[in-house]
Coordinates of C-alpha atoms and ligand atoms in Angstrom, one line a residue:
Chain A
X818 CA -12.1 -32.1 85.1
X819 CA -9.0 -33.8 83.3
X820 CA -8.5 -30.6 81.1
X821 CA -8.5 -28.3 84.3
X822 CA -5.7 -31.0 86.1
X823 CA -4.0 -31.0 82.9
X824 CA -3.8 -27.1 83.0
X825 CA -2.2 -27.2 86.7
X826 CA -0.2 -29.6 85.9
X827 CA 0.9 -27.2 82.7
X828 CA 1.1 -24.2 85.2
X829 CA 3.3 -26.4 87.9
X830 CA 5.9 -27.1 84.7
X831 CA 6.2 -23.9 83.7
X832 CA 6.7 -22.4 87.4
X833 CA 9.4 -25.3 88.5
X834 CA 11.1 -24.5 84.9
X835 CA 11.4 -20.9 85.9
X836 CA 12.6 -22.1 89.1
X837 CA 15.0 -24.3 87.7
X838 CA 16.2 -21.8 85.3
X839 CA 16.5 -18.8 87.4
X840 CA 18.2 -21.0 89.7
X841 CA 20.9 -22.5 86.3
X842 CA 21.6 -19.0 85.8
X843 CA 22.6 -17.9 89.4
X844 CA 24.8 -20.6 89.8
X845 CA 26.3 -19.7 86.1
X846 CA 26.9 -16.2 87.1
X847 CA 28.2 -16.8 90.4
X848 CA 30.3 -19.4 89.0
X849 CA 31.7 -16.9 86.5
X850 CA 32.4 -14.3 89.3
X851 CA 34.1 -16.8 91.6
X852 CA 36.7 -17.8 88.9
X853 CA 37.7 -13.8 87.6
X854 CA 39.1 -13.7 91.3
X855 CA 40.5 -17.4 91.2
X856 CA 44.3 -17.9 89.3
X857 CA 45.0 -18.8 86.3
X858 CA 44.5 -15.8 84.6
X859 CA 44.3 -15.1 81.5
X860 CA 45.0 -11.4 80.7
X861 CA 45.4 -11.5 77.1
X862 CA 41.6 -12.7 76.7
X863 CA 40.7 -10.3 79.3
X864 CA 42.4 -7.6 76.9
X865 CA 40.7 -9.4 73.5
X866 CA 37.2 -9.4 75.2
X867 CA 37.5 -5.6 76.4
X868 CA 38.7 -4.2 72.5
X869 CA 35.4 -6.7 71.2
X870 CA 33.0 -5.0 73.8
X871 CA 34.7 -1.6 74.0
X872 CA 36.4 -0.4 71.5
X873 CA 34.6 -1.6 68.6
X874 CA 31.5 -0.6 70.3
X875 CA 32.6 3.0 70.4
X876 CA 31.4 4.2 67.1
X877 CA 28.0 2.6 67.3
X878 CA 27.5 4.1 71.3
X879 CA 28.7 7.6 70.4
X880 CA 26.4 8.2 67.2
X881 CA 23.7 7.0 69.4
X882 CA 24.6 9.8 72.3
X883 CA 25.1 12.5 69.9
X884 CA 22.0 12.1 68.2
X885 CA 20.3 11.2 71.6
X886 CA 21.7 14.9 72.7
X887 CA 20.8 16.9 69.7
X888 CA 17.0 15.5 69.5
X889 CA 16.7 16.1 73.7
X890 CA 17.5 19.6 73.1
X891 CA 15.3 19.8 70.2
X892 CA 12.7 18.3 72.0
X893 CA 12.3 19.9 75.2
X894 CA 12.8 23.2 73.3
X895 CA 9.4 22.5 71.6
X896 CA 8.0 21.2 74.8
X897 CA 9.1 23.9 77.3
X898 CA 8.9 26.9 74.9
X899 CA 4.8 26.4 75.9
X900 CA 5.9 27.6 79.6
X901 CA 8.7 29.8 78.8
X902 CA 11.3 27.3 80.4
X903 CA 13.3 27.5 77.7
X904 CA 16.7 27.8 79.9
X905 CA 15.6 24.3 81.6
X906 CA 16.8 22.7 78.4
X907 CA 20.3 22.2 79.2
X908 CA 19.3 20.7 82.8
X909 CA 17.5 18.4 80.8
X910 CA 19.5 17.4 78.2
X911 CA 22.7 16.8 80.9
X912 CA 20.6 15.2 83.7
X913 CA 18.9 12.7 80.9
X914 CA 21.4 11.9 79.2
X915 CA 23.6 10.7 82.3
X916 CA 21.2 9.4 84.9
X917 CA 19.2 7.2 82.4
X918 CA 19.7 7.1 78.7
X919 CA 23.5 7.0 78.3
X920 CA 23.8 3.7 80.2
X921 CA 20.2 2.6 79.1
X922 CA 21.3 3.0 75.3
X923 CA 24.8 2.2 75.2
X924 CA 23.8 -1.0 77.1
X925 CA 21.3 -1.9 74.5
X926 CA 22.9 -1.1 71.4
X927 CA 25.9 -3.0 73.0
X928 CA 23.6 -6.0 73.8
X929 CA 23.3 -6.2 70.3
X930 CA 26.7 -5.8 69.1
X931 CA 28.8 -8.0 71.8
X932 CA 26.3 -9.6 73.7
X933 CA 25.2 -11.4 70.4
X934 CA 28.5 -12.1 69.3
X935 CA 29.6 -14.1 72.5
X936 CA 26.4 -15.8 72.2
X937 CA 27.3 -16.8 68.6
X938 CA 31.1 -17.8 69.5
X939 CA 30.2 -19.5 72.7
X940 CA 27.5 -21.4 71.0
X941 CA 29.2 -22.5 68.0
X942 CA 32.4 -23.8 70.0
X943 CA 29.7 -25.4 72.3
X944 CA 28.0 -27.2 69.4
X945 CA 31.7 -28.2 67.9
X946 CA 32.8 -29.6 71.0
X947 CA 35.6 -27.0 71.4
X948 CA 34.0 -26.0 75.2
X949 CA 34.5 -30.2 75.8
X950 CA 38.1 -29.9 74.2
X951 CA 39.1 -26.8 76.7
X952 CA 38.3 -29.1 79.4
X953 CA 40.4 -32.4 77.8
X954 CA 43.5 -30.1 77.5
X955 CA 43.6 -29.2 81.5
X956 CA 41.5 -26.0 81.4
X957 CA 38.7 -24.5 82.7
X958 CA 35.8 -23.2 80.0
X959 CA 34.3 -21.0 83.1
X960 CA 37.2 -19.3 83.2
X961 CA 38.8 -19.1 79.9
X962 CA 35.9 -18.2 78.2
X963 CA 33.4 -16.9 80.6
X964 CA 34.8 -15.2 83.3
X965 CA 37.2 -12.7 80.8
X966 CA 34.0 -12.1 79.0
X967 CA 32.2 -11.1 82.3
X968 CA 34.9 -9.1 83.7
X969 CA 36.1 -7.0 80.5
X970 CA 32.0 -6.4 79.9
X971 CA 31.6 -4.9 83.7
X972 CA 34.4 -2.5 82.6
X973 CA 34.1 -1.6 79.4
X974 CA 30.9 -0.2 79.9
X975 CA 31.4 2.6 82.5
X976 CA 34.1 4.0 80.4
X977 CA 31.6 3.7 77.2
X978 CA 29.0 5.2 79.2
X979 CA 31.4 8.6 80.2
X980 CA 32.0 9.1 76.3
X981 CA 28.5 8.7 75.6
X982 CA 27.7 11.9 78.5
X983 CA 30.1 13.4 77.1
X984 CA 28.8 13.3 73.5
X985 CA 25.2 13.5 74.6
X986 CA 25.8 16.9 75.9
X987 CA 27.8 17.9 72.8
X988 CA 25.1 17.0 71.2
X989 CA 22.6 19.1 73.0
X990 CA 25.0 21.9 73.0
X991 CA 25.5 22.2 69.5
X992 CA 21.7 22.1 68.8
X993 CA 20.8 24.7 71.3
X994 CA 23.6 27.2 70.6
X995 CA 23.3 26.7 66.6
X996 CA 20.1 26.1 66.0
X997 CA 18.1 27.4 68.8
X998 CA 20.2 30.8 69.3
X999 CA 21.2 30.2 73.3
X1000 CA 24.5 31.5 74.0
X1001 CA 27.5 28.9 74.3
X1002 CA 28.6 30.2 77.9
X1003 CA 25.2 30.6 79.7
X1004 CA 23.7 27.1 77.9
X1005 CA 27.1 25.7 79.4
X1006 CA 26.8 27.2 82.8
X1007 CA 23.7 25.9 83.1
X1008 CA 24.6 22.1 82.1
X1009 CA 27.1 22.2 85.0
X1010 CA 25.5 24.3 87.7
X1011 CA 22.8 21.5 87.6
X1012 CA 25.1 18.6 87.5
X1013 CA 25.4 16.8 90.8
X1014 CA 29.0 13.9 90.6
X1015 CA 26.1 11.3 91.9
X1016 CA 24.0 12.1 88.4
X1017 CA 27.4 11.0 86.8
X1018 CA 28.1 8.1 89.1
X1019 CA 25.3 6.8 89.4
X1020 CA 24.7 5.9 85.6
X1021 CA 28.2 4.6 86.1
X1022 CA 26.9 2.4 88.5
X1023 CA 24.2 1.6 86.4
X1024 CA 26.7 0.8 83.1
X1025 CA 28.5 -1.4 85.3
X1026 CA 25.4 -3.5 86.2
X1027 CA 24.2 -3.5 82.7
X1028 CA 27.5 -4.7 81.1
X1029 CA 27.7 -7.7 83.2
X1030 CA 24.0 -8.4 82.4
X1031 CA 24.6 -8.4 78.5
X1032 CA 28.4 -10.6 79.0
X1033 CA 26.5 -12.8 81.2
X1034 CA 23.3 -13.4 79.1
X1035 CA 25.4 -13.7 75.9
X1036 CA 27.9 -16.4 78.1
X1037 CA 24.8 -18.0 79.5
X1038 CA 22.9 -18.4 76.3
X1039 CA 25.6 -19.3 73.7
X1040 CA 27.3 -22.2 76.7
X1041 CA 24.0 -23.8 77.2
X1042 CA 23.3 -24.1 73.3
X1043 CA 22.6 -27.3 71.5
X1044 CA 21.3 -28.6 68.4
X1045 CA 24.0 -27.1 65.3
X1046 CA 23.7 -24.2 63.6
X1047 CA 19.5 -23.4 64.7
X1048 CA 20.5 -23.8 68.2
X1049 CA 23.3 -21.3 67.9
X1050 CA 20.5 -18.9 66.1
X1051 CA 18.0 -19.3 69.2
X1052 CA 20.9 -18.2 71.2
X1053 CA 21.8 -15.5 70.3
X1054 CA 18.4 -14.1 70.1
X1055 CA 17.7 -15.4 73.4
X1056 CA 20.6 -13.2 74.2
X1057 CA 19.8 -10.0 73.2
X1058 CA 16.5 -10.2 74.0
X1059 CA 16.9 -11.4 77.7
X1060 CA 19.9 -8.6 78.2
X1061 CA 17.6 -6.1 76.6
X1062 CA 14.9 -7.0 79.2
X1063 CA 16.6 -7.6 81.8
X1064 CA 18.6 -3.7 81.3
X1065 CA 15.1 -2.4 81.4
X1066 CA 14.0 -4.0 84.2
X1067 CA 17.1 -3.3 86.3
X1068 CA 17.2 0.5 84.9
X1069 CA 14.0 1.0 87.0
X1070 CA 15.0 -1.1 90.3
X1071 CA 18.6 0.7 90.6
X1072 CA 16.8 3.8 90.0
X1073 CA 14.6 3.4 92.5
X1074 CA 17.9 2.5 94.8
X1075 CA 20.2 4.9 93.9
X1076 CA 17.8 8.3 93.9
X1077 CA 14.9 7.5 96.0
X1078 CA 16.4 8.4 99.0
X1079 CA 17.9 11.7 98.0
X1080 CA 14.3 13.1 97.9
Chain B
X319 CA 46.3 -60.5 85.8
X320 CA 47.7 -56.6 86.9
X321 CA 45.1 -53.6 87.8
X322 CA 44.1 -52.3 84.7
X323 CA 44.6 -49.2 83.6
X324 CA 40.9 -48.1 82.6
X325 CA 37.9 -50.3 84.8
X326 CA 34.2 -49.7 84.3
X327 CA 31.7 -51.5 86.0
X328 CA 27.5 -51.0 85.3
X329 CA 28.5 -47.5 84.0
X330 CA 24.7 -46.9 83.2
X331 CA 23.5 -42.9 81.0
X332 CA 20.5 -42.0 79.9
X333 CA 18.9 -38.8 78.7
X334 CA 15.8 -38.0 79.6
X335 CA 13.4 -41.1 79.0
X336 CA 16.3 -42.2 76.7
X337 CA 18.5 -45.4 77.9
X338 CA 21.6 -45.0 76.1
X339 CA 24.3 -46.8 78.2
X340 CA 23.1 -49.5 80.6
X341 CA 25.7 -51.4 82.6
X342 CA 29.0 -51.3 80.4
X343 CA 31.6 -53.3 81.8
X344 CA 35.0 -52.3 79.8
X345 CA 38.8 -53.3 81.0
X346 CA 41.8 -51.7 79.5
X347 CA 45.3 -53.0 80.4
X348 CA 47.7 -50.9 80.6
X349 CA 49.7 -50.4 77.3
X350 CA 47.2 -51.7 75.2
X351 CA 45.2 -50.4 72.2
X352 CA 41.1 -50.8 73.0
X353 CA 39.2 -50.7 69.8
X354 CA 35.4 -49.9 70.5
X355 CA 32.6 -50.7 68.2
X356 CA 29.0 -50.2 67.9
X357 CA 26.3 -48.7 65.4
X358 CA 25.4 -45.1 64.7
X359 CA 23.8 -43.6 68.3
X360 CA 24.7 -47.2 71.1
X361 CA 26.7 -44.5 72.9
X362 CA 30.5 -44.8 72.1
X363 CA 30.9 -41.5 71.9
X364 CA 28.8 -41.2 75.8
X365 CA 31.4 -44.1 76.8
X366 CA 34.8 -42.0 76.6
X367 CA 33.2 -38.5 77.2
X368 CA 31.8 -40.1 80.6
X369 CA 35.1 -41.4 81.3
X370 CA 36.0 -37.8 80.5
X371 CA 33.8 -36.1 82.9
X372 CA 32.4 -34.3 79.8
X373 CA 28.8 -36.2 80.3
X374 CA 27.8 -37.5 83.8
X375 CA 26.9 -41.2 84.1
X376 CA 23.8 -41.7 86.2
X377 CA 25.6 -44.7 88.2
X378 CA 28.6 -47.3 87.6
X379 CA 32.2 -47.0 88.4
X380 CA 35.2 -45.4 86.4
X381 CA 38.2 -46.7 87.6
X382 CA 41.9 -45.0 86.4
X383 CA 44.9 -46.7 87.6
X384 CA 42.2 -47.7 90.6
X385 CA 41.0 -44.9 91.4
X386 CA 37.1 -44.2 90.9
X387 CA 36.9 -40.8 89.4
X388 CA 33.6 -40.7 90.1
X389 CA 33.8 -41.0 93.6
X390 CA 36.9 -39.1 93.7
X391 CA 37.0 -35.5 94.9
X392 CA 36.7 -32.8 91.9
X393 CA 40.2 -31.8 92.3
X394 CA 42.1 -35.7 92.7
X395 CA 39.4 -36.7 89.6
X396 CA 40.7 -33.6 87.4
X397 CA 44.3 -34.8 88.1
X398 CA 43.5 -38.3 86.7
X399 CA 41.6 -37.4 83.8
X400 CA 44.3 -35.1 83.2
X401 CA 46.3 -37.8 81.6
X402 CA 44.5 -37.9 79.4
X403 CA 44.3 -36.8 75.3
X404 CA 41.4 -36.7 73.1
X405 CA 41.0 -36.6 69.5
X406 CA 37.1 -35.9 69.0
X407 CA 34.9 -37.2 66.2
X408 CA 34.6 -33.8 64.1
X409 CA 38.3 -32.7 65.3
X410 CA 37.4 -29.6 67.9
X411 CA 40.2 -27.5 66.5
X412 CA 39.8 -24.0 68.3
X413 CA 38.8 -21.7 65.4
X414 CA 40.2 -18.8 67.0
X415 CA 43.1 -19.5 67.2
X416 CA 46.1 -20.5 64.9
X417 CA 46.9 -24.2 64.3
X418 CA 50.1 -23.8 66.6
X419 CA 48.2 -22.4 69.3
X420 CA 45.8 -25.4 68.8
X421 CA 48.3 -27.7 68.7
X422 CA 50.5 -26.2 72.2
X423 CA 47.4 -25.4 74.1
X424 CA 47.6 -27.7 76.6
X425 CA 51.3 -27.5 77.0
X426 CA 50.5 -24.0 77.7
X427 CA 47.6 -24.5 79.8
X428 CA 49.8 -27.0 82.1
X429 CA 52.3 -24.4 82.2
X430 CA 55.0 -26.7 81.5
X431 CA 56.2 -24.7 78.3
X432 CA 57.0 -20.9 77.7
X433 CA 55.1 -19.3 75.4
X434 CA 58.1 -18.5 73.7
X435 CA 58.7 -21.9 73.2
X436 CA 55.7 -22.7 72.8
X437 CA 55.6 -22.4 68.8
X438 CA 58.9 -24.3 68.0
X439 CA 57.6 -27.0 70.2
X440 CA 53.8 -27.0 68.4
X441 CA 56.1 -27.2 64.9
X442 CA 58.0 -30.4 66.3
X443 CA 54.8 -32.1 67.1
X444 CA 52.9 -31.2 63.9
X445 CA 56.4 -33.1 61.8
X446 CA 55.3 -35.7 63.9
X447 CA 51.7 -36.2 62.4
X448 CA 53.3 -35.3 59.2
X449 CA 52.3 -31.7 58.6
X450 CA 55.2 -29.0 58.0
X451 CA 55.8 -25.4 59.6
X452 CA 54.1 -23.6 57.1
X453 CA 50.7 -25.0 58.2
X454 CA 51.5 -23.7 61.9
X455 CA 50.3 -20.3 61.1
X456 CA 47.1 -21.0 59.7
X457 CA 43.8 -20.7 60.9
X458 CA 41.9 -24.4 61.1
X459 CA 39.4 -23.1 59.1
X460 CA 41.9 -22.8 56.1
X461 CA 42.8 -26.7 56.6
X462 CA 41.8 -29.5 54.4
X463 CA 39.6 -32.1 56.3
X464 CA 42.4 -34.8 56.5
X465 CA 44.8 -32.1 57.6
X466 CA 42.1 -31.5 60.7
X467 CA 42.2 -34.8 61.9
X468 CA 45.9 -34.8 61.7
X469 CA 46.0 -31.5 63.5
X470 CA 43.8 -32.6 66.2
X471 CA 45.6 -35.8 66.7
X472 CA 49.1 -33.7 66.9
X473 CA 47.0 -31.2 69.9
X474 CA 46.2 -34.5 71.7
X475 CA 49.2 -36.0 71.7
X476 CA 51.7 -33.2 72.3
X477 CA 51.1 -33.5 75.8
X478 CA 52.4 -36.9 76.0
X479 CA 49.4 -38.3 77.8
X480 CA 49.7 -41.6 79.0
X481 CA 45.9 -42.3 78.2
X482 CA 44.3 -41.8 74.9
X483 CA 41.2 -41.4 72.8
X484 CA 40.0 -41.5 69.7
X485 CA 37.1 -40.7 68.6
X486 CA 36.7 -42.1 64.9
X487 CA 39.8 -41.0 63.6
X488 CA 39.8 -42.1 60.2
X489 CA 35.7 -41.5 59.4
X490 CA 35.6 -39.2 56.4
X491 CA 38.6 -39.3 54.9
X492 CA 40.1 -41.5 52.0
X493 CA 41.6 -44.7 52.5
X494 CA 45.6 -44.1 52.4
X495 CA 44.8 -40.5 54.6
X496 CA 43.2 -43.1 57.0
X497 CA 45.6 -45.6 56.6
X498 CA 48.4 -42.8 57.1
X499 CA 46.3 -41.5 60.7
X500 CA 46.1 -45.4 61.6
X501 CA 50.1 -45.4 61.3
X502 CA 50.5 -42.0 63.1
X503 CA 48.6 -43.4 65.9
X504 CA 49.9 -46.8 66.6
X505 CA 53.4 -45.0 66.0
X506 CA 52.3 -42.4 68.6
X507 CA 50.9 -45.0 71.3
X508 CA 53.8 -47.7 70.7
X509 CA 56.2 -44.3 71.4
X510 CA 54.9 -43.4 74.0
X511 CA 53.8 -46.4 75.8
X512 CA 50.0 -45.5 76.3
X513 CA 47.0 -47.0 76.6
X514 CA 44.3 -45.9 74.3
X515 CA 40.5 -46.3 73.2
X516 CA 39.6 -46.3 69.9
X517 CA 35.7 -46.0 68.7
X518 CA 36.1 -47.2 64.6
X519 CA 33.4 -47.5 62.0
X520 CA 36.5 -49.0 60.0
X521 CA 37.2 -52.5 60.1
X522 CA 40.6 -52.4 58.8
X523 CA 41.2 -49.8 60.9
X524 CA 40.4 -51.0 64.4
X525 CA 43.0 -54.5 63.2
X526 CA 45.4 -51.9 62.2
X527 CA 45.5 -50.6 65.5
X528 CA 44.1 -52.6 68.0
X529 CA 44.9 -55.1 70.2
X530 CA 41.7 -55.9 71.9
X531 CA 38.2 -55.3 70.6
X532 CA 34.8 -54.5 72.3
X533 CA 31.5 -54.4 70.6
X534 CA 28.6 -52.0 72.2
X535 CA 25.0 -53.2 72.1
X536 CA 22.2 -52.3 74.0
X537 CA 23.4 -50.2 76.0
X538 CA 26.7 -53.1 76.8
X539 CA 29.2 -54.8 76.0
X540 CA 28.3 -57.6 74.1
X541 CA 31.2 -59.0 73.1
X542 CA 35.1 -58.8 74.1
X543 CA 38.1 -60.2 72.0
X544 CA 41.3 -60.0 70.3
X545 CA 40.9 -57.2 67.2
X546 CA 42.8 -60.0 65.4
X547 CA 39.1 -61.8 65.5
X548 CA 36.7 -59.4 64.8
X549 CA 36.5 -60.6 61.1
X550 CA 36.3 -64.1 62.3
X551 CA 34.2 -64.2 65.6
X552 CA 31.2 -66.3 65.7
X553 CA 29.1 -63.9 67.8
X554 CA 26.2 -63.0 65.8
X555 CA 26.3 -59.7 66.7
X556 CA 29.7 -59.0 65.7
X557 CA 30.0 -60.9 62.7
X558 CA 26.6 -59.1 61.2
X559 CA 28.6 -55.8 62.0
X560 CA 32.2 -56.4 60.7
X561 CA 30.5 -58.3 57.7
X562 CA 28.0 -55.4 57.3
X563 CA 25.2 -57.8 57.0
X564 CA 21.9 -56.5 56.8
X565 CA 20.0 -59.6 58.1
X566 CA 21.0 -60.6 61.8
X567 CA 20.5 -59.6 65.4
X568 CA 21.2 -56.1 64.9
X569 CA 17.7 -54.6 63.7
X570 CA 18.2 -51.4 62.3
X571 CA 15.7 -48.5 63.9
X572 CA 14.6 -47.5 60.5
X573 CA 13.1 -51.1 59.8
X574 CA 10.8 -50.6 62.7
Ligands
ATP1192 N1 24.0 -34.3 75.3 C1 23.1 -35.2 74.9 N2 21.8 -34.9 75.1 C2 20.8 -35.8 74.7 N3 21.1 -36.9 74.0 C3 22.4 -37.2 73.8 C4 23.4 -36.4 74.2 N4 24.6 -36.9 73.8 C5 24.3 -38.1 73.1 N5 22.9 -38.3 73.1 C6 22.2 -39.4 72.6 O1 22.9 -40.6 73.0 C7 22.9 -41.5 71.9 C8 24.3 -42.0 71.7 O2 25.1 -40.9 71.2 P1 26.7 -41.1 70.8 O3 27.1 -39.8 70.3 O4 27.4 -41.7 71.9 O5 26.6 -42.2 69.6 P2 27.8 -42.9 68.9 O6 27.7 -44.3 69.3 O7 29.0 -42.1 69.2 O8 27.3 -42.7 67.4 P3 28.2 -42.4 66.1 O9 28.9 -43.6 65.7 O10 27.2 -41.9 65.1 O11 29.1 -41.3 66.5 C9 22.3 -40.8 70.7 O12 21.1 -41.3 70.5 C10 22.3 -39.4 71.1 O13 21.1 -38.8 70.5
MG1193 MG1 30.2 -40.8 68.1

């Protein structure tokens, strides 16, 4: 009898801690939001934090889009060869590659580039009272640190995201027209007859959600960090791994928003 | 007797199950020089950051210049706690960004410099604390300890605030780089007219600067005097403390 009330009780901390955290991290992010639109601004941070996230992610997200192209191609040759669909394979490769896994990969492989590194600077300067000492010298932490972070992140992302369909269908193109002998003009007609602006937009939309997710998680995460140098660790993990979740998660829901409807 | 500058009343904190401030009483006239002392973990370091609206007291009153800032609305309570500089107890130097940056960052954040001027400015103050311009380009990371604290004290006091803390400023370094702080300080409050709070580990230290003396224990104020009479005070508590005594009132937690 005591162990099954001890196991509710159990069950009723862990649900209120949910609560309570879900509930941390909504007023965190709208917190964030509210003070991108409020002055002071700092547009020099805004500029740093979009060269951290974007630019330096650029190598990393256009290997990943031209390989991503070149083994989609490769891959649905093998696959639709079996029907004779062969000329499906540049439909594929372009519809893929911008509706889910440009956004879905850069986001990740971003996740763990910048997302873990605001984690790590947020959480050291946390656990070395330099968030404290913002606020001593008149100015806000939410919107020095966070709110730059939050906004260069829901930017940088997009634009990542249109190199990586551009590369990803590079990618597909130079596989199909070198290696599996389609012609250059027909392979290209086909990637463009099919392509609809809402494929390309929506997995704009879908970069813009995901780079506020992985600025917001490594924000969150690396500004509520304590304990030294192990803390900071947690964090950053905690980081990555919730953005990486949460960019799965979200990948199905908008989705399910942005193309259910057009069937 | 005039208002005093700093008033707390029952300013009671704990953390969790933890009681680590309960029902500090603390006056600070203006002008004066507070010295604070306590052992390792009473809470000094809770005190000023509650004052600074860096932890949130569960219940008591923070008066500035009579105002409660507790009370106060968010904006009229960031105004008063505005005036006020910090040196913290590990320094807080903003590794990002270069020692002048550091040292003219709130000037710049109050908008009442140019960030043009900002660096001349940030050079002046650092003479002040005894560091020259070729240090104002470095990172704090490529500073010695002793330049850190001296670094920190000039960011805190480049504002001109009429309130100041410090947080252990002398802890860690050798005696004449303490003594040499101890003198930047009481030249920088006597300068400028401020009152100040001072948490010290260092006897010498807290006579060197202060003019009153308060000693936290149990979660209060035990005891309230002139710094002059620390060494000499007949409360128990404070004369095992300044004497370093290990037999007395004070039972250490690891001889539980
Ligand atoms: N954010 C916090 N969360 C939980 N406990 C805290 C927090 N800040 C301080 N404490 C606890 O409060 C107590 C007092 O801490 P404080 O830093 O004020 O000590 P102190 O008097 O400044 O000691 P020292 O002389 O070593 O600096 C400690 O036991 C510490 O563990
Ligand atoms: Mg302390």
């Amino acid at each position: 009898m005591n162990k099954l009330l001890d196991l509710v009780a159990l069950i009723g901390a862990v649900a209120l801690g949910t609560v309570e955290f879900i509930g941390e991290l909504g007023l965190f992010a709208l917190s964030g939001l509210s003070h991108i639109f409020r002055p002071p601004y700092y547009p020099r941070l805004i500029g740093k934090a979009f060269m951290e996230i974007g630019y330096f992610s650029l190598p990393v997200v256009a290997l990943t889009a031209l390989f991503t192209g070149m083994v989609l191609a490769l891959q649905s040759y093998t696959g639709f060869s079996r029907f004779g669909a062969e000329s499906a394979i540049a439909s594929v490769v372009v519809l893929s590659v911008t509706r889910e896994l440009g956004p879905v990969l850069a986001g990740l492989m971003v996740s763990g580039r910048a997302g873990a590194a605001m984690a790590a600077e947020l959480g050291t300067m946390r656990v070395t009272d330099q968030i404290d000492a913002l606020s001593t010298l008149s100015t806000e932490p939410m919107k020095y640190l966070v709110a730059p972070r939050l906004l260069a992140a829901t930017i940088a992302l997009p634009l990542l995201v249109l190199l990586a369909d551009i590369l990803g269908v590079l990618g597909g193109y130079l596989v199909a027209t070198q290696k599996l002998g389609f012609a250059s003009g027909a392979y290209l007609l086909a990637t463009f007859t099919n392509l609809k602006t809402e494929d390309v937009v929506s997995g704009l939309i879908k970069a813009a959600v995901f780079g506020f997710i992985i600025a917001l998680m490594g924000c969150f995460n690396g500004y509520r960090s304590k304990g030294g140098a192990q803390g900071v660790g947690t964090a950053t993990t905690a980081a990555v791994v919730s953005a990486s979740i949460l960019i799965l998660a979200l990948d199905y829901i908008l989705t399910q928003v942005l193309f259910v409807r057009v069937r | 007797m005039s208002q005093p500058k700093i008033r707390i009343r029952g300013l009671k904190k704990a953390f969790g199950s933890k009681v680590v401030l309960d029902g500090v009483d603390l006056d600070v006239t203006q002008g004066t020089a507070m010295i604070v002392i306590g052992g390792s973990g009473t809470g000094k370091s809770v005190l000023i950051k509650s004052i600074l609206g860096l932890v949130t007291p569960d219940s008591g009153v923070i008066e500035i210049d009579g105002e409660d800032v507790l009370k106060a609305p968010p904006k009229r309570a960031r105004e008063l706690r505005a005036q006020i500089g910090m040196l913290f107890q590990n320094g807080a130097l903003f590794d990002s960004l270069p020692v002048w940056e550091n040292v003219a960052f709130g000037l710049l954040a109050q908008r009442r410099i140019r960030r043009a001027a900002a660096r001349a400015k940030a050079v002046d103050v650092l003479a002040q604390v005894g560091l020259d311009a070729t240090v104002a380009d470095l990172s704090p990371a490529e500073l010695s300890g002793g330049m850190q604290k001296r670094v920190g004290l000039a960011r805190a006091i480049a504002s001109e605030p009429a309130i100041m803390f410090f947080d252990e400023p002398t802890t860690g370094l050798d005696p004449i780089m303490g003594a040499v702080i101890d003198g930047l300080i009481v030249d920088c409050v006597k300068r400028l007219g401020s009152t100040s709070i001072a948490i010290t580990h260092d006897m010498a230290s807290a006579q060197r600067i202060g003019d009153n003396a308060a000693m936290l224990y149990q979660g209060r104020v035990s005891w309230t005097g002139p710094a002059a009479e620390l060494m000499t005070s007949p409360d128990p508590v404070v004369d095992q403390f300044t004497h370093g005594r290990a037999e007395g009132p004070i039972k250490m937690a690891l001889r539980k």
